[in-house]
Amino acid sequence: MTKRERALLACETLEHIYPEATCALQYEKPYELLVAVRLSAQCTDARVNQVTPKLFKTYPTLEALAQAKIADLEEIVRPCGFYHMKAKSIKEMAGQLLEKYDGKVPDTMEDLLTLSGVGRKTANLILGDVYGKPAIVADTHFIRITGRLGLTNSKDPIQVERDLRPLVPPECSSDFCHRIVWFGRDTCRARKPQCVGCPMSEFCPSFEEKM
């Protein structure tokens, strides 16, 4: 079986298990997703979803975020960890969106990467979820599971993205990434993957090695 065939089977299997491919982070406006992703660095999505309602209620606009007192912003995002750095980049990012992009979240990788705290993972998430463009979000779940499926030999996010782009149909890529995250939490966990009974065991090289 080729990598392409295995990737297509994975797409089909996960679509059946998770017909609704949704982002675990809760948001209403495009820039709120940017903020939520920034807070999610080395923090759980569940914790971020507990913090963002208060954050967005306190600062309901980009202008409010850009003008926020850094100490007040830090206090709200403190539960997400690394709050000094995260508060600083969120405030800077809000200012950049207002000054450079008239308050609109950019729709290109090149422009998104100019924003404070935004890397390729975040940019791909925005391109896929907000603008419906092909996107490979190489987070820890994605890297782990695509590696176990034998779709990549790398743990470098940029290389994993390069490896997977030709394997996953562009129109499925964003949803596939979300489904991988849910699958990683439910079944293919980091420490104790539930290989027995796994719906992808028939074509998973890692399962064959274990058995």
Backbone as CSV, one residue per row, in Angstrom:
resi,resn,N_x,N_y,N_z,CA_x,CA_y,CA_z,C_x,C_y,C_z
1,MET,0.837,-1.195,0.000,0.000,0.000,0.000,0.879,1.255,0.000
2,THR,0.567,2.195,-0.862,1.349,3.427,-0.931,0.932,4.384,0.186
3,LYS,1.780,5.380,0.434,1.446,6.395,1.438,0.167,7.136,1.057
4,ARG,0.023,7.427,-0.218,-1.170,8.122,-0.704,-2.424,7.301,-0.429
5,GLU,-2.370,6.025,-0.693,-3.526,5.146,-0.447,-3.847,5.083,1.045
6,ARG,-2.803,5.008,1.868,-3.005,4.960,3.310,-3.596,6.274,3.837
7,ALA,-3.131,7.382,3.284,-3.657,8.686,3.692,-5.132,8.821,3.322
8,LEU,-5.498,8.341,2.144,-6.894,8.415,1.718,-7.783,7.542,2.610
9,LEU,-7.286,6.375,2.975,-8.041,5.513,3.892,-8.215,6.184,5.251
10,ALA,-7.166,6.851,5.720,-7.243,7.566,6.993,-8.273,8.690,6.913
11,CYS,-8.283,9.416,5.814,-9.271,10.493,5.622,-10.688,9.945,5.674
12,GLU,-10.915,8.845,4.963,-12.253,8.242,4.908,-12.680,7.708,6.272
13,THR,-11.759,7.040,6.957,-12.072,6.460,8.261,-12.422,7.538,9.282
14,LEU,-11.613,8.580,9.339,-11.839,9.642,10.314,-13.093,10.455,9.982
15,GLU,-13.395,10.596,8.699,-14.626,11.307,8.325,-15.855,10.543,8.803
16,HIS,-15.767,9.225,8.764,-16.874,8.391,9.244,-17.031,8.513,10.763
17,ILE,-15.905,8.555,11.476,-15.954,8.633,12.941,-16.346,10.033,13.401
18,TYR,-15.798,11.034,12.737,-16.045,12.430,13.126,-16.610,13.207,11.931
19,PRO,-17.887,13.009,11.636,-18.466,13.691,10.464,-18.422,15.208,10.576
20,GLU,-18.501,15.707,11.796,-18.401,17.148,12.017,-16.961,17.466,12.422
21,ALA,-16.205,18.002,11.485,-14.804,18.339,11.761,-14.735,19.759,12.305
22,THR,-14.594,19.872,13.603,-14.619,21.194,14.222,-13.325,21.473,14.976
23,CYS,-13.002,22.741,15.040,-11.859,23.169,15.840,-12.247,23.116,17.311
24,ALA,-11.366,22.606,18.138,-11.670,22.484,19.563,-11.688,23.838,20.269
25,LEU,-11.036,24.832,19.692,-11.004,26.166,20.288,-12.288,26.923,19.938
26,GLN,-12.834,27.602,20.920,-14.094,28.319,20.732,-13.827,29.789,20.406
27,TYR,-14.507,30.273,19.379,-14.321,31.665,18.957,-15.511,32.092,18.100
28,GLU,-15.678,33.390,17.937,-16.739,33.917,17.088,-16.186,34.752,15.935
29,LYS,-15.105,35.480,16.192,-14.510,36.340,15.177,-13.159,35.773,14.763
30,PRO,-12.753,35.998,13.512,-11.469,35.460,13.051,-10.289,35.822,13.944
31,TYR,-10.221,37.069,14.403,-9.069,37.445,15.232,-9.103,36.739,16.582
32,GLU,-10.313,36.365,17.035,-10.410,35.630,18.292,-9.763,34.253,18.171
33,LEU,-9.846,33.648,16.987,-9.167,32.368,16.785,-7.652,32.547,16.853
34,LEU,-7.154,33.641,16.292,-5.727,33.943,16.404,-5.298,34.031,17.860
35,VAL,-6.084,34.736,18.649,-5.773,34.907,20.065,-5.827,33.563,20.789
36,ALA,-6.870,32.782,20.513,-7.037,31.494,21.186,-5.878,30.549,20.866
37,VAL,-5.447,30.537,19.609,-4.328,29.670,19.234,-3.052,30.115,19.937
38,ARG,-2.874,31.410,20.048,-1.680,31.914,20.759,-1.698,31.438,22.201
39,LEU,-2.848,31.466,22.835,-2.954,31.024,24.229,-2.773,29.517,24.362
40,SER,-3.042,28.778,23.305,-3.001,27.311,23.386,-1.599,26.737,23.359
41,ALA,-0.595,27.577,23.098,0.777,27.082,23.087,1.134,26.498,24.459
42,GLN,1.477,25.220,24.483,1.822,24.503,25.725,0.724,24.651,26.778
43,CYS,-0.521,24.625,26.298,-1.682,24.704,27.179,-2.806,23.922,26.506
44,THR,-3.696,23.344,27.289,-4.783,22.566,26.710,-5.855,23.475,26.108
45,ASP,-6.523,22.973,25.084,-7.624,23.727,24.485,-8.737,23.958,25.498
46,ALA,-8.953,22.972,26.377,-10.001,23.108,27.394,-9.720,24.293,28.314
47,ARG,-8.472,24.455,28.703,-8.112,25.573,29.574,-8.283,26.908,28.821
48,VAL,-7.866,26.930,27.566,-8.021,28.146,26.766,-9.497,28.531,26.671
49,ASN,-10.358,27.540,26.466,-11.791,27.819,26.348,-12.409,28.312,27.648
50,GLN,-11.722,28.082,28.746,-12.180,28.627,30.025,-11.765,30.087,30.194
51,VAL,-10.654,30.451,29.552,-10.086,31.793,29.705,-10.654,32.798,28.699
52,THR,-10.856,32.361,27.467,-11.236,33.306,26.409,-12.581,34.006,26.609
53,PRO,-13.600,33.385,27.201,-14.849,34.130,27.396,-14.653,35.414,28.210
54,LYS,-13.892,35.325,29.286,-13.618,36.516,30.089,-12.748,37.501,29.315
55,LEU,-11.763,36.977,28.590,-10.861,37.830,27.823,-11.626,38.637,26.778
56,PHE,-12.486,37.969,26.023,-13.197,38.654,24.947,-14.355,39.515,25.471
57,LYS,-14.820,39.226,26.658,-15.838,40.089,27.272,-15.188,41.365,27.797
58,THR,-14.003,41.222,28.368,-13.275,42.382,28.891,-12.766,43.268,27.749
59,TYR,-12.314,42.623,26.686,-11.781,43.350,25.519,-12.557,42.891,24.282
60,PRO,-13.731,43.478,24.032,-14.626,42.984,22.983,-14.242,43.363,21.553
61,THR,-13.222,44.171,21.389,-12.790,44.587,20.052,-11.274,44.536,19.943
62,LEU,-10.796,44.572,18.699,-9.353,44.644,18.479,-8.765,45.905,19.095
63,GLU,-9.518,47.006,18.979,-9.055,48.267,19.545,-8.854,48.147,21.049
64,ALA,-9.781,47.475,21.701,-9.684,47.299,23.147,-8.470,46.446,23.516
65,LEU,-8.233,45.407,22.742,-7.065,44.554,22.993,-5.761,45.324,22.782
66,ALA,-5.731,46.108,21.726,-4.516,46.862,21.410,-4.207,47.910,22.473
67,GLN,-5.248,48.410,23.133,-5.079,49.459,24.125,-5.036,48.925,25.552
68,ALA,-5.138,47.601,25.703,-5.188,47.001,27.036,-3.906,47.268,27.818
69,LYS,-4.061,47.441,29.116,-2.894,47.523,29.979,-2.306,46.123,30.101
70,ILE,-1.027,46.030,29.872,-0.394,44.722,29.797,-0.558,43.928,31.101
71,ALA,-0.522,44.610,32.228,-0.665,43.912,33.513,-2.054,43.302,33.647
72,ASP,-3.075,44.022,33.188,-4.446,43.506,33.251,-4.617,42.323,32.306
73,LEU,-4.020,42.428,31.141,-4.096,41.350,30.150,-3.388,40.097,30.672
74,GLU,-2.244,40.300,31.294,-1.496,39.181,31.862,-2.304,38.448,32.922
75,GLU,-3.007,39.195,33.742,-3.781,38.582,34.826,-4.867,37.671,34.273
76,ILE,-5.504,38.065,33.171,-6.574,37.254,32.601,-6.020,35.980,31.968
77,VAL,-4.900,36.095,31.236,-4.383,34.937,30.513,-3.422,34.096,31.358
78,ARG,-3.175,34.492,32.588,-2.246,33.774,33.475,-2.504,32.266,33.536
79,PRO,-3.761,31.803,33.611,-3.994,30.356,33.705,-3.480,29.554,32.516
80,CYS,-3.207,30.219,31.400,-2.729,29.515,30.199,-1.213,29.333,30.193
81,GLY,-0.539,29.881,31.205,0.907,29.746,31.284,1.633,30.690,30.342
82,PHE,2.909,30.935,30.655,3.735,31.836,29.838,2.994,33.148,29.566
83,TYR,2.337,33.647,30.606,1.396,34.748,30.409,2.066,36.071,30.059
84,HIS,3.311,36.278,30.482,4.008,37.514,30.105,4.165,37.582,28.583
85,MET,4.680,36.515,28.027,4.949,36.458,26.593,3.653,36.454,25.779
86,LYS,2.674,35.695,26.249,1.417,35.587,25.506,0.652,36.910,25.516
87,ALA,0.599,37.568,26.660,-0.102,38.852,26.735,0.568,39.882,25.833
88,LYS,1.873,39.889,25.850,2.631,40.838,25.024,2.346,40.627,23.540
89,SER,2.393,39.387,23.081,2.201,39.130,21.655,0.746,39.345,21.236
90,ILE,-0.211,39.075,22.124,-1.623,39.317,21.794,-1.878,40.809,21.617
91,LYS,-1.335,41.603,22.511,-1.481,43.060,22.403,-0.809,43.573,21.128
92,GLU,0.395,43.089,20.860,1.111,43.492,19.653,0.363,43.074,18.395
93,MET,-0.166,41.861,18.402,-0.881,41.337,17.247,-2.125,42.169,16.946
94,ALA,-2.843,42.551,17.986,-4.028,43.383,17.802,-3.654,44.709,17.152
95,GLY,-2.576,45.297,17.621,-2.100,46.548,17.043,-1.688,46.390,15.590
96,GLN,-1.018,45.293,15.285,-0.582,45.045,13.910,-1.766,44.857,12.964
97,LEU,-2.782,44.151,13.428,-3.968,43.942,12.593,-4.646,45.274,12.273
98,LEU,-4.682,46.157,13.248,-5.305,47.466,13.041,-4.465,48.360,12.131
99,GLU,-3.169,48.357,12.366,-2.284,49.277,11.634,-1.975,48.815,10.207
100,LYS,-1.742,47.512,10.042,-1.312,47.014,8.738,-2.435,46.454,7.873
101,TYR,-3.478,45.940,8.533,-4.495,45.207,7.783,-5.916,45.722,8.020
102,ASP,-6.036,46.949,8.492,-7.358,47.573,8.702,-8.286,46.722,9.568
103,GLY,-7.694,46.002,10.501,-8.498,45.219,11.434,-8.966,43.881,10.903
104,LYS,-8.530,43.508,9.714,-8.938,42.231,9.130,-7.796,41.228,9.209
105,VAL,-8.134,39.996,9.537,-7.123,38.935,9.591,-6.687,38.612,8.165
106,PRO,-5.385,38.624,7.886,-4.889,38.352,6.529,-5.276,36.955,6.046
107,ASP,-5.311,36.799,4.719,-5.693,35.512,4.152,-4.567,34.847,3.367
108,THR,-3.331,35.258,3.648,-2.176,34.611,3.020,-1.173,34.201,4.088
109,MET,-0.435,33.144,3.806,0.589,32.672,4.732,1.626,33.765,4.973
110,GLU,2.037,34.417,3.913,3.081,35.438,4.014,2.679,36.551,4.982
111,ASP,1.448,37.050,4.854,1.000,38.139,5.727,0.754,37.663,7.152
112,LEU,0.196,36.486,7.304,-0.077,35.970,8.645,1.214,35.811,9.450
113,LEU,2.278,35.417,8.783,3.547,35.197,9.479,4.209,36.498,9.939
114,THR,3.687,37.628,9.504,4.224,38.907,9.980,3.655,39.291,11.337
115,LEU,2.613,38.605,11.777,1.951,38.941,13.037,2.703,38.354,14.227
116,SER,2.718,39.080,15.311,3.409,38.653,16.525,2.858,37.326,17.039
117,GLY,3.754,36.378,17.263,3.370,35.097,17.840,2.751,34.113,16.873
118,VAL,2.692,34.446,15.584,2.055,33.569,14.602,3.122,32.797,13.817
119,GLY,3.042,31.462,13.888,3.909,30.600,13.102,3.096,29.870,12.056
120,ARG,3.696,28.923,11.381,3.013,28.224,10.293,1.805,27.431,10.784
121,LYS,1.905,26.835,11.965,0.775,26.059,12.483,-0.454,26.950,12.644
122,THR,-0.262,28.096,13.282,-1.361,29.038,13.476,-1.875,29.562,12.142
123,ALA,-0.960,29.931,11.266,-1.347,30.472,9.967,-2.161,29.461,9.166
124,ASN,-1.739,28.207,9.180,-2.489,27.174,8.466,-3.889,26.986,9.044
125,LEU,-3.994,27.064,10.354,-5.305,26.926,10.984,-6.237,28.049,10.536
126,ILE,-5.728,29.266,10.485,-6.528,30.401,10.040,-6.931,30.237,8.578
127,LEU,-5.975,29.865,7.739,-6.264,29.698,6.316,-7.337,28.640,6.091
128,GLY,-7.275,27.545,6.858,-8.246,26.472,6.694,-9.601,26.788,7.287
129,ASP,-9.620,27.261,8.536,-10.884,27.451,9.243,-11.602,28.738,8.860
130,VAL,-10.858,29.801,8.664,-11.480,31.090,8.377,-11.722,31.276,6.879
131,TYR,-10.756,30.851,6.072,-10.844,31.140,4.637,-11.091,29.910,3.766
132,GLY,-11.182,28.737,4.383,-11.507,27.532,3.627,-10.455,27.125,2.620
133,LYS,-9.204,27.490,2.872,-8.116,27.145,1.966,-7.453,25.838,2.407
134,PRO,-6.808,25.130,1.489,-6.076,23.915,1.869,-5.047,24.239,2.945
135,ALA,-4.999,23.399,3.973,-4.097,23.694,5.083,-3.724,22.418,5.822
136,ILE,-2.474,22.312,6.184,-1.988,21.215,7.014,-1.488,21.809,8.325
137,VAL,-2.206,21.523,9.405,-1.847,22.049,10.723,-1.044,20.971,11.458
138,ALA,0.252,21.119,11.443,1.135,20.093,12.007,1.369,20.327,13.491
139,ASP,0.354,20.010,14.296,0.514,20.113,15.746,1.028,18.776,16.285
140,THR,1.116,18.655,17.599,1.721,17.449,18.184,0.911,16.190,17.869
141,HIS,-0.432,16.291,17.917,-1.262,15.136,17.585,-1.017,14.706,16.136
142,PHE,-0.999,15.684,15.249,-0.852,15.401,13.825,0.497,14.753,13.535
143,ILE,1.539,15.288,14.120,2.877,14.739,13.904,2.970,13.309,14.429
144,ARG,2.432,13.089,15.625,2.487,11.758,16.231,1.730,10.729,15.391
145,ILE,0.515,11.044,15.012,-0.352,10.060,14.358,0.059,9.808,12.917
146,THR,0.411,10.857,12.181,0.856,10.636,10.801,2.173,9.866,10.777
147,GLY,2.970,10.027,11.825,4.188,9.226,11.945,3.868,7.767,12.188
148,ARG,2.929,7.511,13.078,2.539,6.131,13.357,1.903,5.469,12.138
149,LEU,1.238,6.272,11.323,0.621,5.745,10.102,1.628,5.569,8.968
150,GLY,2.872,5.965,9.225,3.905,5.812,8.212,3.807,6.802,7.075
151,LEU,3.164,7.936,7.320,3.003,8.953,6.285,4.156,9.949,6.289
152,THR,4.916,9.967,7.350,6.088,10.827,7.460,7.080,10.197,8.434
153,ASN,8.348,10.486,8.221,9.385,10.007,9.143,9.941,11.142,9.988
154,SER,9.376,12.322,9.814,9.914,13.508,10.480,9.056,13.915,11.677
155,LYS,9.694,14.608,12.604,8.973,15.213,13.717,9.048,16.741,13.634
156,ASP,9.654,17.224,12.580,9.731,18.661,12.347,8.428,19.127,11.694
157,PRO,7.718,20.078,12.293,6.406,20.489,11.770,6.431,20.923,10.308
158,ILE,7.452,21.666,9.906,7.515,22.134,8.524,7.701,20.963,7.564
159,GLN,8.550,20.015,7.932,8.769,18.859,7.068,7.530,17.973,7.023
160,VAL,6.864,17.811,8.163,5.635,17.013,8.190,4.582,17.642,7.275
161,GLU,4.471,18.952,7.326,3.549,19.655,6.433,3.894,19.371,4.969
162,ARG,5.170,19.444,4.641,5.606,19.172,3.262,5.309,17.732,2.858
163,ASP,5.520,16.805,3.787,5.295,15.386,3.483,3.816,15.088,3.242
164,LEU,2.942,15.745,3.987,1.516,15.407,3.933,0.743,16.125,2.834
165,ARG,1.209,17.277,2.408,0.466,18.031,1.389,0.183,17.223,0.126
166,PRO,1.157,16.472,-0.405,0.857,15.698,-1.610,0.040,14.428,-1.346
167,LEU,-0.137,14.062,-0.089,-0.842,12.826,0.246,-2.321,13.029,0.544
168,VAL,-2.665,14.190,1.108,-4.049,14.465,1.520,-4.706,15.388,0.496
169,PRO,-5.876,15.021,-0.019,-6.572,15.890,-0.970,-6.755,17.290,-0.389
170,PRO,-6.424,18.339,-1.135,-6.487,19.706,-0.614,-7.830,20.059,0.014
171,GLU,-8.914,19.602,-0.613,-10.246,19.949,-0.110,-10.569,19.255,1.206
172,CYS,-9.788,18.239,1.562,-10.015,17.493,2.814,-9.027,17.870,3.907
173,SER,-7.986,18.604,3.549,-6.837,18.744,4.445,-7.170,19.406,5.777
174,SER,-7.913,20.505,5.753,-8.211,21.210,7.003,-9.055,20.351,7.939
175,ASP,-10.108,19.734,7.387,-10.971,18.868,8.195,-10.202,17.650,8.710
176,PHE,-9.321,17.112,7.874,-8.512,15.964,8.266,-7.677,16.291,9.497
177,CYS,-7.113,17.487,9.522,-6.287,17.891,10.668,-7.110,17.961,11.949
178,HIS,-8.326,18.515,11.874,-9.182,18.574,13.051,-9.550,17.164,13.532
179,ARG,-9.851,16.300,12.577,-10.238,14.931,12.941,-9.074,14.181,13.585
180,ILE,-7.877,14.444,13.096,-6.685,13.828,13.692,-6.557,14.223,15.158
181,VAL,-6.820,15.500,15.459,-6.736,15.977,16.854,-7.710,15.212,17.735
182,TRP,-8.966,15.101,17.291,-9.964,14.373,18.095,-9.576,12.907,18.246
183,PHE,-9.084,12.308,17.160,-8.671,10.911,17.194,-7.482,10.715,18.138
184,GLY,-6.591,11.685,18.166,-5.439,11.618,19.053,-5.828,11.677,20.514
185,ARG,-6.898,12.374,20.813,-7.360,12.464,22.195,-8.176,11.239,22.600
186,ASP,-8.934,10.705,21.656,-9.835,9.595,21.974,-9.148,8.231,21.915
187,THR,-8.299,8.040,20.919,-7.791,6.702,20.626,-6.271,6.629,20.541
188,CYS,-5.686,7.369,19.612,-4.248,7.256,19.358,-3.467,8.209,20.258
189,ARG,-3.526,7.919,21.564,-2.904,8.801,22.554,-1.385,8.657,22.554
190,ALA,-0.746,9.642,23.139,0.718,9.652,23.119,1.300,8.484,23.905
191,ARG,0.821,8.262,25.124,1.437,7.265,25.994,0.782,5.897,25.893
192,LYS,-0.530,5.850,25.831,-1.223,4.570,25.789,-2.221,4.539,24.639
193,PRO,-1.713,4.402,23.418,-2.634,4.333,22.281,-3.490,3.073,22.348
194,GLN,-4.755,3.202,22.020,-5.684,2.075,22.069,-5.651,1.350,20.723
195,CYS,-4.580,0.611,20.520,-4.366,-0.042,19.224,-5.368,-1.163,18.965
196,VAL,-5.689,-1.914,19.995,-6.659,-2.990,19.830,-8.046,-2.367,19.649
197,GLY,-8.657,-2.677,18.542,-9.968,-2.103,18.248,-9.894,-0.780,17.512
198,CYS,-8.687,-0.315,17.224,-8.530,0.950,16.504,-9.088,0.800,15.087
199,PRO,-9.890,1.744,14.633,-10.490,1.644,13.294,-9.484,1.747,12.152
200,MET,-8.245,2.151,12.462,-7.236,2.253,11.413,-6.177,1.163,11.517
201,SER,-6.431,0.171,12.368,-5.433,-0.871,12.604,-5.122,-1.693,11.360
202,GLU,-6.086,-1.850,10.457,-5.888,-2.691,9.277,-4.837,-2.147,8.322
203,PHE,-4.617,-0.839,8.368,-3.628,-0.263,7.452,-2.572,0.570,8.172
204,CYS,-2.458,0.390,9.490,-1.491,1.156,10.276,-0.212,0.347,10.498
205,PRO,0.923,0.802,9.992,2.198,0.085,10.174,2.567,-0.099,11.645
206,SER,2.247,0.883,12.494,2.579,0.774,13.918,1.824,-0.376,14.558
207,PHE,0.578,-0.587,14.162,-0.207,-1.699,14.703,0.418,-3.036,14.295
208,GLU,0.842,-3.123,13.034,1.464,-4.353,12.538,2.743,-4.660,13.312
209,GLU,3.527,-3.636,13.624,4.781,-3.840,14.360,4.507,-4.354,15.768
210,LYS,3.475,-3.786,16.404,3.169,-4.180,17.787,2.642,-5.621,17.826
211,MET,1.833,-5.970,16.842,1.217,-7.283,16.866,2.183,-8.372,16.412
